[in-house]
PDB file of C-alpha atoms in Angstrom:
ATOM      1  CA  MET D   1      54.026   0.713  32.323  1.00 49.00           C
ATOM      2  CA  LYS D   2      53.587  -2.839  29.066  1.00 50.00           C
ATOM      3  CA  LYS D   3      50.894  -3.545  31.533  1.00 50.00           C
ATOM      4  CA  ILE D   4      49.420  -0.340  31.415  1.00 47.00           C
ATOM      5  CA  THR D   5      50.368   0.091  27.386  1.00 48.00           C
ATOM      6  CA  PHE D   6      48.872  -2.854  26.577  1.00 46.00           C
ATOM      7  CA  LEU D   7      45.431  -2.625  28.348  1.00 44.00           C
ATOM      8  CA  PHE D   8      44.809   1.121  26.680  1.00 45.00           C
ATOM      9  CA  LEU D   9      45.058  -0.523  23.438  1.00 46.00           C
ATOM     10  CA  LEU D  10      42.974  -3.258  24.445  1.00 46.00           C
ATOM     11  CA  SER D  11      40.597  -0.978  25.554  1.00 49.00           C
ATOM     12  CA  THR D  12      40.357   1.250  22.450  1.00 49.00           C
ATOM     13  CA  PHE D  13      40.686  -2.029  20.404  1.00 47.00           C
ATOM     14  CA  LEU D  14      37.179  -2.885  22.072  1.00 47.00           C
ATOM     15  CA  SER D  15      35.796   0.501  21.617  1.00 47.00           C
ATOM     16  CA  PHE D  16      36.498   0.200  18.051  1.00 47.00           C
ATOM     17  CA  ALA D  17      35.327  -3.148  17.740  1.00 51.00           C
ATOM     18  CA  GLN D  18      31.889  -2.136  20.055  1.00 66.00           C
ATOM     19  CA  THR D  19      30.780   0.311  17.063  1.00 80.00           C
ATOM     20  CA  GLN D  20      28.018   2.534  17.311  1.00 92.00           C
ATOM     21  CA  GLN D  21      24.150   0.507  17.177  1.00 95.00           C
ATOM     22  CA  ILE D  22      22.639   1.468  14.087  1.00 97.00           C
ATOM     23  CA  ASP D  23      19.950   3.755  15.002  1.00 98.00           C
ATOM     24  CA  ILE D  24      17.345   4.180  11.975  1.00 98.00           C
ATOM     25  CA  ILE D  25      13.569   3.961  12.525  1.00 98.00           C
ATOM     26  CA  ASP D  26      11.035   5.568   9.952  1.00 98.00           C
ATOM     27  CA  PHE D  27      12.457   4.130   6.004  1.00 98.00           C
ATOM     28  CA  VAL D  28       9.889   5.358   3.531  1.00 98.00           C
ATOM     29  CA  VAL D  29      10.657   5.072  -0.500  1.00 98.00           C
ATOM     30  CA  LYS D  30       9.271   8.845  -1.304  1.00 97.00           C
ATOM     31  CA  GLU D  31       8.402   8.342  -4.842  1.00 96.00           C
ATOM     32  CA  PRO D  32       4.851   8.717  -5.617  1.00 92.00           C
ATOM     33  CA  ALA D  33       1.936   6.075  -5.142  1.00 89.00           C
ATOM     34  CA  ASN D  34       0.060   4.772  -8.767  1.00 87.00           C
ATOM     35  CA  GLN D  35       3.568   4.471 -10.761  1.00 91.00           C
ATOM     36  CA  SER D  36       6.214   3.005 -13.216  1.00 95.00           C
ATOM     37  CA  PHE D  37       9.270   3.827 -13.545  1.00 97.00           C
ATOM     38  CA  SER D  38      11.935   3.095 -15.907  1.00 97.00           C
ATOM     39  CA  ALA D  39      15.944   2.122 -15.119  1.00 97.00           C
ATOM     40  CA  GLY D  40      18.014   5.427 -15.389  1.00 97.00           C
ATOM     41  CA  THR D  41      15.880   7.756 -13.207  1.00 96.00           C
ATOM     42  CA  LYS D  42      16.034   8.991  -9.335  1.00 97.00           C
ATOM     43  CA  PHE D  43      14.649   7.306  -6.548  1.00 98.00           C
ATOM     44  CA  ASN D  44      14.112   8.870  -3.516  1.00 98.00           C
ATOM     45  CA  PHE D  45      14.087   8.068  -0.106  1.00 98.00           C
ATOM     46  CA  ASP D  46      13.407   9.304   3.629  1.00 98.00           C
ATOM     47  CA  PHE D  47      14.921   7.843   6.944  1.00 98.00           C
ATOM     48  CA  LYS D  48      15.850   8.851  10.255  1.00 98.00           C
ATOM     49  CA  ILE D  49      18.749   8.168  12.193  1.00 98.00           C
ATOM     50  CA  ARG D  50      20.458   9.745  15.630  1.00 98.00           C
ATOM     51  CA  GLY D  51      23.574   8.323  17.200  1.00 97.00           C
ATOM     52  CA  ASP D  52      27.321   9.420  17.036  1.00 97.00           C
ATOM     53  CA  TYR D  53      28.886   7.599  13.560  1.00 96.00           C
ATOM     54  CA  SER D  54      32.523   9.050  13.665  1.00 95.00           C
ATOM     55  CA  TYR D  55      35.064   7.967  13.597  1.00 95.00           C
ATOM     56  CA  SER D  56      37.008   9.221  16.621  1.00 93.00           C
ATOM     57  CA  SER D  57      34.497   7.385  18.321  1.00 93.00           C
ATOM     58  CA  ASN D  58      34.023   4.181  17.091  1.00 94.00           C
ATOM     59  CA  GLY D  59      36.854   3.855  14.242  1.00 93.00           C
ATOM     60  CA  HIS D  60      34.549   3.219  11.103  1.00 94.00           C
ATOM     61  CA  HIS D  61      32.733   6.396   9.403  1.00 94.00           C
ATOM     62  CA  GLN D  62      30.792   5.124   6.250  1.00 97.00           C
ATOM     63  CA  ILE D  63      27.566   4.526   6.243  1.00 98.00           C
ATOM     64  CA  ASP D  64      26.247   1.721   3.215  1.00 98.00           C
ATOM     65  CA  ILE D  65      23.516   1.334   2.106  1.00 98.00           C
ATOM     66  CA  VAL D  66      21.432  -0.713  -0.215  1.00 98.00           C
ATOM     67  CA  VAL D  67      18.778  -0.224  -1.560  1.00 98.00           C
ATOM     68  CA  TYR D  68      15.772  -3.132  -3.147  1.00 98.00           C
ATOM     69  CA  LYS D  69      13.055  -3.521  -5.283  1.00 97.00           C
ATOM     70  CA  GLY D  70      10.981  -6.982  -2.826  1.00 96.00           C
ATOM     71  CA  ASN D  71      11.001  -7.275   0.792  1.00 95.00           C
ATOM     72  CA  SER D  72      14.845  -9.647   0.040  1.00 95.00           C
ATOM     73  CA  THR D  73      18.288  -8.484  -0.019  1.00 96.00           C
ATOM     74  CA  SER D  74      18.997 -10.599  -3.256  1.00 95.00           C
ATOM     75  CA  SER D  75      21.186  -8.491  -5.486  1.00 95.00           C
ATOM     76  CA  SER D  76      18.982  -9.217  -8.039  1.00 95.00           C
ATOM     77  CA  ASN D  77      16.394  -7.118  -6.574  1.00 96.00           C
ATOM     78  CA  SER D  78      19.276  -3.948  -6.380  1.00 97.00           C
ATOM     79  CA  LEU D  79      18.732  -0.315  -7.028  1.00 98.00           C
ATOM     80  CA  GLY D  80      21.110   1.278  -6.000  1.00 98.00           C
ATOM     81  CA  ARG D  81      24.126   1.727  -3.315  1.00 98.00           C
ATOM     82  CA  ILE D  82      25.181   4.746  -1.033  1.00 97.00           C
ATOM     83  CA  TYR D  83      28.636   4.762   0.837  1.00 97.00           C
ATOM     84  CA  TRP D  84      27.599   7.696   2.441  1.00 98.00           C
ATOM     85  CA  ASN D  85      30.866  10.051   4.137  1.00 97.00           C
ATOM     86  CA  ARG D  86      33.027   7.289   2.151  1.00 95.00           C
ATOM     87  CA  GLU D  87      35.570   9.743   2.530  1.00 94.00           C
ATOM     88  CA  ASP D  88      35.073  11.386   6.275  1.00 93.00           C
ATOM     89  CA  ASP D  89      34.361  14.324   4.863  1.00 92.00           C
ATOM     90  CA  TYR D  90      32.620  15.489   8.305  1.00 93.00           C
ATOM     91  CA  ASP D  91      31.430  13.454  11.318  1.00 94.00           C
ATOM     92  CA  ILE D  92      27.601  11.916  11.221  1.00 96.00           C
ATOM     93  CA  ILE D  93      26.427  12.829  15.135  1.00 97.00           C
ATOM     94  CA  TYR D  94      23.016  13.273  15.613  1.00 97.00           C
ATOM     95  CA  GLN D  95      21.759  13.592  19.154  1.00 96.00           C
ATOM     96  CA  ASN D  96      18.117  13.237  18.159  1.00 98.00           C
ATOM     97  CA  TYR D  97      16.379  11.478  15.345  1.00 98.00           C
ATOM     98  CA  HIS D  98      17.201  13.405  12.292  1.00 98.00           C
ATOM     99  CA  THR D  99      15.874  12.951   8.644  1.00 98.00           C
ATOM    100  CA  LYS D 100      18.179  12.654   6.117  1.00 98.00           C
ATOM    101  CA  ASN D 101      17.012  12.268   1.975  1.00 98.00           C
ATOM    102  CA  MET D 102      18.525  10.245  -0.312  1.00 98.00           C
ATOM    103  CA  TRP D 103      18.778   8.889  -3.327  1.00 98.00           C
ATOM    104  CA  VAL D 104      19.987   6.481  -6.067  1.00 98.00           C
ATOM    105  CA  THR D 105      20.005   6.268  -9.411  1.00 98.00           C
ATOM    106  CA  SER D 106      17.600   2.972 -10.134  1.00 97.00           C
ATOM    107  CA  THR D 107      18.733   0.222 -12.083  1.00 97.00           C
ATOM    108  CA  LYS D 108      15.809  -1.539 -12.077  1.00 96.00           C
ATOM    109  CA  ASN D 109      12.379  -0.754 -13.752  1.00 97.00           C
ATOM    110  CA  TYR D 110      10.067  -0.886 -10.163  1.00 97.00           C
ATOM    111  CA  SER D 111       6.339   0.088  -9.616  1.00 95.00           C
ATOM    112  CA  THR D 112       4.505   2.570  -6.562  1.00 94.00           C
ATOM    113  CA  TYR D 113       1.491   0.481  -7.137  1.00 90.00           C
ATOM    114  CA  PRO D 114      -0.381  -0.087  -3.451  1.00 90.00           C
ATOM    115  CA  GLY D 115       0.936  -3.346  -1.549  1.00 91.00           C
ATOM    116  CA  GLN D 116       4.867  -2.805  -3.274  1.00 95.00           C
ATOM    117  CA  GLN D 117       7.358  -3.261  -0.872  1.00 97.00           C
ATOM    118  CA  PHE D 118      10.584  -1.883  -0.850  1.00 98.00           C
ATOM    119  CA  THR D 119      13.822  -2.248   1.895  1.00 98.00           C
ATOM    120  CA  MET D 120      17.186  -0.916   3.102  1.00 98.00           C
ATOM    121  CA  ARG D 121      20.175  -2.793   4.174  1.00 98.00           C
ATOM    122  CA  VAL D 122      22.324  -0.674   6.787  1.00 98.00           C
ATOM    123  CA  ASN D 123      25.549  -1.775   7.700  1.00 98.00           C
ATOM    124  CA  TYR D 124      28.190   0.644   9.521  1.00 97.00           C
ATOM    125  CA  GLY D 125      30.913  -1.210  11.214  1.00 94.00           C
ATOM    126  CA  ASN D 126      29.889  -4.503  12.393  1.00 93.00           C
ATOM    127  CA  HIS D 127      26.801  -4.006  12.837  1.00 96.00           C
ATOM    128  CA  GLU D 128      23.908  -4.266   9.265  1.00 97.00           C
ATOM    129  CA  GLU D 129      20.121  -4.082  10.000  1.00 98.00           C
ATOM    130  CA  ILE D 130      17.231  -4.414   7.649  1.00 98.00           C
ATOM    131  CA  TYR D 131      14.336  -1.893   7.122  1.00 98.00           C
ATOM    132  CA  HIS D 132      10.610  -2.423   5.298  1.00 98.00           C
ATOM    133  CA  PHE D 133       8.360  -0.270   3.445  1.00 98.00           C
ATOM    134  CA  THR D 134       5.178  -1.182   2.184  1.00 96.00           C
ATOM    135  CA  TYR D 135       2.904   1.254  -0.433  1.00 94.00           C
ATOM    136  CA  PRO D 136       0.188   1.649   1.598  1.00 95.00           C
ATOM    137  CA  LEU D 137      -3.011  -0.586   0.762  1.00 95.00           C
ATOM    138  CA  PRO D 138      -6.792   0.948  -0.023  1.00 96.00           C
ATOM    139  CA  ASP D 139      -9.720  -0.421   1.003  1.00 98.00           C
ATOM    140  CA  LEU D 140     -12.789   0.471  -1.312  1.00 98.00           C
ATOM    141  CA  SER D 141     -16.203  -0.326  -0.081  1.00 98.00           C
ATOM    142  CA  ILE D 142     -19.840   0.854  -0.463  1.00 98.00           C
ATOM    143  CA  ASP D 143     -20.610   3.368   1.876  1.00 98.00           C
ATOM    144  CA  LEU D 144     -23.989   1.929   2.819  1.00 98.00           C
ATOM    145  CA  ASN D 145     -26.101   5.266   4.144  1.00 98.00           C
ATOM    146  CA  GLY D 146     -24.825   7.052   1.046  1.00 97.00           C
ATOM    147  CA  SER D 147     -26.065   4.816  -1.804  1.00 98.00           C
ATOM    148  CA  VAL D 148     -29.956   4.312  -3.211  1.00 98.00           C
ATOM    149  CA  ILE D 149     -31.559   2.335  -5.417  1.00 98.00           C
ATOM    150  CA  ASN D 150     -34.988   3.524  -7.575  1.00 98.00           C
ATOM    151  CA  SER D 151     -36.905   0.361  -9.056  1.00 98.00           C
ATOM    152  CA  ASN D 152     -40.486  -0.375  -9.941  1.00 97.00           C
ATOM    153  CA  CYS D 153     -41.286  -0.751  -6.369  1.00 97.00           C
ATOM    154  CA  SER D 154     -42.572   2.830  -4.705  1.00 93.00           C
ATOM    155  CA  GLY D 155     -43.039   1.117  -1.607  1.00 95.00           C
ATOM    156  CA  CYS D 156     -39.247  -0.149  -0.589  1.00 97.00           C
ATOM    157  CA  ASP D 157     -37.164   1.973   1.159  1.00 97.00           C
ATOM    158  CA  ASN D 158     -33.772   2.952  -1.096  1.00 97.00           C
ATOM    159  CA  ILE D 159     -31.449   4.109   1.077  1.00 98.00           C
ATOM    160  CA  PHE D 160     -28.752   0.408   1.622  1.00 98.00           C
ATOM    161  CA  SER D 161     -29.482   0.486   5.280  1.00 98.00           C
ATOM    162  CA  GLN D 162     -32.516   1.202   5.428  1.00 97.00           C
ATOM    163  CA  ILE D 163     -33.550  -1.493   2.942  1.00 97.00           C
ATOM    164  CA  GLY D 164     -33.902  -4.466   4.882  1.00 95.00           C
ATOM    165  CA  SER D 165     -36.236  -6.831   4.056  1.00 95.00           C
ATOM    166  CA  ASP D 166     -37.038  -5.110   1.480  1.00 96.00           C
ATOM    167  CA  ARG D 167     -37.461  -6.749  -1.662  1.00 97.00           C
ATOM    168  CA  HIS D 168     -36.847  -4.251  -5.092  1.00 98.00           C
ATOM    169  CA  TYR D 169     -37.997  -5.342  -8.762  1.00 97.00           C
ATOM    170  CA  ILE D 170     -38.336  -4.054 -11.950  1.00 97.00           C
ATOM    171  CA  ASN D 171     -41.377  -5.652 -14.650  1.00 96.00           C
ATOM    172  CA  ASN D 172     -40.929  -6.939 -17.875  1.00 94.00           C
ATOM    173  CA  PRO D 173     -40.580  -5.761 -20.639  1.00 93.00           C
ATOM    174  CA  THR D 174     -39.670  -1.799 -19.984  1.00 93.00           C
ATOM    175  CA  GLY D 175     -39.115  -1.161 -16.403  1.00 95.00           C
ATOM    176  CA  ILE D 176     -35.984   0.084 -15.139  1.00 97.00           C
ATOM    177  CA  ALA D 177     -33.665   0.439 -11.709  1.00 98.00           C
ATOM    178  CA  THR D 178     -31.568   3.565 -11.277  1.00 98.00           C
ATOM    179  CA  ILE D 179     -28.930   2.749  -8.445  1.00 98.00           C
ATOM    180  CA  ASP D 180     -26.285   4.875  -7.051  1.00 98.00           C
ATOM    181  CA  VAL D 181     -23.270   3.595  -5.484  1.00 98.00           C
ATOM    182  CA  PHE D 182     -21.320   5.518  -3.228  1.00 98.00           C
ATOM    183  CA  VAL D 183     -17.886   3.526  -3.626  1.00 98.00           C
ATOM    184  CA  GLN D 184     -15.449   4.729  -0.330  1.00 98.00           C
ATOM    185  CA  ASN D 185     -11.717   4.620   0.273  1.00 98.00           C
ATOM    186  CA  THR D 186     -10.991   3.683   3.896  1.00 98.00           C
ATOM    187  CA  GLY D 187      -7.716   2.457   3.795  1.00 96.00           C
ATOM    188  CA  GLN D 188      -4.546   4.311   3.965  1.00 94.00           C
ATOM    189  CA  GLY D 189      -3.731   4.628   0.261  1.00 93.00           C
ATOM    190  CA  ASP D 190      -5.341   5.838  -3.121  1.00 92.00           C
ATOM    191  CA  SER D 191      -6.562   3.035  -5.227  1.00 93.00           C
ATOM    192  CA  ARG D 192      -6.566   2.613  -8.430  1.00 90.00           C
ATOM    193  CA  SER D 193      -8.823   2.828 -11.391  1.00 94.00           C
ATOM    194  CA  SER D 194     -11.291  -0.349 -11.282  1.00 96.00           C
ATOM    195  CA  SER D 195     -15.549  -1.449 -11.617  1.00 98.00           C
ATOM    196  CA  ILE D 196     -18.110  -2.190  -9.727  1.00 98.00           C
ATOM    197  CA  GLY D 197     -19.740  -5.768 -11.399  1.00 98.00           C
ATOM    198  CA  PHE D 198     -23.644  -6.757 -10.704  1.00 98.00           C
ATOM    199  CA  TYR D 199     -24.444 -10.011 -10.388  1.00 98.00           C
ATOM    200  CA  VAL D 200     -27.367 -12.419  -9.987  1.00 97.00           C
ATOM    201  CA  SER D 201     -27.106 -15.130  -7.298  1.00 97.00           C
ATOM    202  CA  ALA D 202     -28.938 -17.756  -5.427  1.00 96.00           C
ATOM    203  CA  ASP D 203     -27.682 -16.572  -2.217  1.00 97.00           C
ATOM    204  CA  GLN D 204     -26.447 -13.283  -0.930  1.00 96.00           C
ATOM    205  CA  ASN D 205     -22.371 -14.970  -0.677  1.00 96.00           C
ATOM    206  CA  PHE D 206     -20.329 -13.929  -3.589  1.00 97.00           C
ATOM    207  CA  GLN D 207     -19.245 -17.347  -5.380  1.00 95.00           C
ATOM    208  CA  SER D 208     -17.408 -16.515  -8.778  1.00 91.00           C
ATOM    209  CA  GLY D 209     -17.934 -19.776 -10.183  1.00 91.00           C
ATOM    210  CA  SER D 210     -21.894 -20.168  -9.938  1.00 94.00           C
ATOM    211  CA  ASP D 211     -22.793 -16.198 -10.018  1.00 97.00           C
ATOM    212  CA  THR D 212     -23.990 -14.867 -12.748  1.00 96.00           C
ATOM    213  CA  ARG D 213     -22.408 -11.280 -13.351  1.00 97.00           C
ATOM    214  CA  ILE D 214     -24.636  -8.784 -15.981  1.00 97.00           C
ATOM    215  CA  LYS D 215     -22.923  -5.912 -16.401  1.00 97.00           C
ATOM    216  CA  THR D 216     -19.639  -3.254 -15.174  1.00 97.00           C
ATOM    217  CA  THR D 217     -19.421  -0.054 -13.850  1.00 98.00           C
ATOM    218  CA  ASN D 218     -15.681   0.993 -14.184  1.00 98.00           C
ATOM    219  CA  PHE D 219     -15.117   4.017 -11.548  1.00 97.00           C
ATOM    220  CA  SER D 220     -11.662   6.788 -12.247  1.00 97.00           C
ATOM    221  CA  SER D 221      -9.232   6.007  -8.723  1.00 94.00           C
ATOM    222  CA  ILE D 222     -10.041   7.097  -5.106  1.00 96.00           C
ATOM    223  CA  GLY D 223      -7.795   8.441  -2.742  1.00 94.00           C
ATOM    224  CA  SER D 224      -7.297   7.973   0.646  1.00 95.00           C
ATOM    225  CA  GLY D 225     -10.333   9.518   2.970  1.00 97.00           C
ATOM    226  CA  SER D 226     -12.241   9.552  -0.200  1.00 98.00           C
ATOM    227  CA  GLY D 227     -15.028   8.534  -1.773  1.00 98.00           C
ATOM    228  CA  LYS D 228     -16.893   8.967  -5.502  1.00 98.00           C
ATOM    229  CA  TYR D 229     -20.600   8.523  -6.309  1.00 98.00           C
ATOM    230  CA  VAL D 230     -20.964   5.805  -9.415  1.00 98.00           C
ATOM    231  CA  GLY D 231     -24.174   5.665 -10.972  1.00 97.00           C
ATOM    232  CA  THR D 232     -26.045   2.269 -13.283  1.00 97.00           C
ATOM    233  CA  THR D 233     -29.339   1.837 -14.604  1.00 98.00           C
ATOM    234  CA  LEU D 234     -30.137  -1.554 -14.874  1.00 97.00           C
ATOM    235  CA  PHE D 235     -33.000  -2.402 -17.406  1.00 97.00           C
ATOM    236  CA  THR D 236     -34.793  -5.727 -17.408  1.00 95.00           C
ATOM    237  CA  SER D 237     -33.314  -7.120 -20.979  1.00 95.00           C
ATOM    238  CA  ASP D 238     -29.646  -6.167 -18.466  1.00 95.00           C
ATOM    239  CA  PHE D 239     -31.717  -9.470 -17.127  1.00 94.00           C
ATOM    240  CA  ASN D 240     -31.369 -11.845 -20.070  1.00 87.00           C
ATOM    241  CA  SER D 241     -33.230 -14.590 -18.785  1.00 84.00           C
ATOM    242  CA  PHE D 242     -33.564 -14.277 -15.375  1.00 90.00           C
ATOM    243  CA  GLY D 243     -36.905 -14.023 -13.709  1.00 90.00           C
ATOM    244  CA  GLY D 244     -39.019 -13.823 -10.621  1.00 94.00           C
ATOM    245  CA  ASN D 245     -37.125 -13.536  -7.495  1.00 96.00           C
ATOM    246  CA  PHE D 246     -32.998 -14.215  -6.454  1.00 97.00           C
ATOM    247  CA  TRP D 247     -29.973 -12.097  -4.847  1.00 98.00           C
ATOM    248  CA  LEU D 248     -28.754  -9.126  -6.826  1.00 98.00           C
ATOM    249  CA  LEU D 249     -25.186  -8.739  -5.478  1.00 98.00           C
ATOM    250  CA  ILE D 250     -23.349  -5.126  -5.531  1.00 98.00           C
ATOM    251  CA  ARG D 251     -19.604  -5.603  -6.157  1.00 98.00           C
ATOM    252  CA  VAL D 252     -16.928  -3.267  -6.235  1.00 98.00           C
ATOM    253  CA  ASP D 253     -13.373  -3.267  -7.481  1.00 98.00           C
ATOM    254  CA  ASP D 254     -14.874  -6.547  -9.774  1.00 97.00           C
ATOM    255  CA  ASN D 255     -11.558  -6.895 -11.529  1.00 96.00           C
ATOM    256  CA  GLN D 256      -9.831  -6.481  -8.091  1.00 94.00           C
ATOM    257  CA  ASN D 257      -7.273  -4.581  -9.627  1.00 92.00           C
ATOM    258  CA  ASN D 258      -6.655  -2.843  -5.878  1.00 93.00           C
ATOM    259  CA  PRO D 259      -4.510  -4.967  -3.889  1.00 92.00           C
ATOM    260  CA  GLU D 260      -7.128  -4.152  -0.696  1.00 95.00           C
ATOM    261  CA  SER D 261      -5.936  -4.074   3.455  1.00 94.00           C
ATOM    262  CA  ASN D 262      -9.780  -6.111   3.388  1.00 96.00           C
ATOM    263  CA  GLU D 263     -11.190  -8.151   0.803  1.00 95.00           C
ATOM    264  CA  ASN D 264     -13.939  -9.485   2.513  1.00 96.00           C
ATOM    265  CA  ASN D 265     -16.244  -5.668   2.320  1.00 97.00           C
ATOM    266  CA  ASN D 266     -16.812  -5.270  -1.555  1.00 98.00           C
ATOM    267  CA  VAL D 267     -20.283  -6.977  -1.942  1.00 98.00           C
ATOM    268  CA  PHE D 268     -24.161  -5.669  -1.072  1.00 98.00           C
ATOM    269  CA  PRO D 269     -26.614  -8.377  -1.273  1.00 98.00           C
ATOM    270  CA  LEU D 270     -29.929  -6.791  -2.443  1.00 97.00           C
ATOM    271  CA  ARG D 271     -33.086  -8.527  -2.844  1.00 98.00           C
ATOM    272  CA  PHE D 272     -34.449  -8.319  -6.119  1.00 98.00           C
ATOM    273  CA  ALA D 273     -37.088  -9.456  -8.851  1.00 97.00           C
ATOM    274  CA  VAL D 274     -37.586  -9.109 -12.332  1.00 96.00           C
ATOM    275  CA  ASN D 275     -41.503  -9.423 -12.406  1.00 94.00           C
TER     276      ASN D 275
END
């Protein structure tokens, strides 16, 4: 009888020691993107959870959740903590994934600009899991089929995708070139406001140290999957002492105001001349 009782207690102890594995997916911060928030405001987040986290099954009922600014679980990054079901008010049992809406009162200032990371640490019994969320990045580029240039070269193709080896030009001193750039955002996140830079270059490869910026044009934020036209007029005075043949480089996100998923598709090179 003692042996049976001992085995029963041992079995019960082992079942409590091996608690429900934490089964959480899709941790998402729900605050609007491209904003800054002060300490003391609500920090909203969601996740999906599945499993049996009841005391009768595992010997534990409380799920501890800490959210952090950044990708580190250092206490200096903590935004807030939740002791979910601390009073054992009910059994947390979900046969299928259940979306749980949570919030804490933020202890720190934080922002939700593209690329900003957040971390959630979850503890239940003797298990711990770490989850990360990054605000999605934009990807700004020039739509070559939607962008056009008109210059003093009446025989040149004016749609960017069709220009090929044509060399647009303006006549000194009264020539002008009008350029309508269609800036597209093919990334997953909305962009912040930015600018287009126009550079005189010896070749078609952008080099910040040697290429000369002659003009910039600002544009406002662009939503994911959207785009907008940004118009610019270039005069001979914009080119100062530059004359003859050169490359005109058109560069979006010129002020580098946006961390992008692809930083290598921002420049369109155009053969150009001031005659």
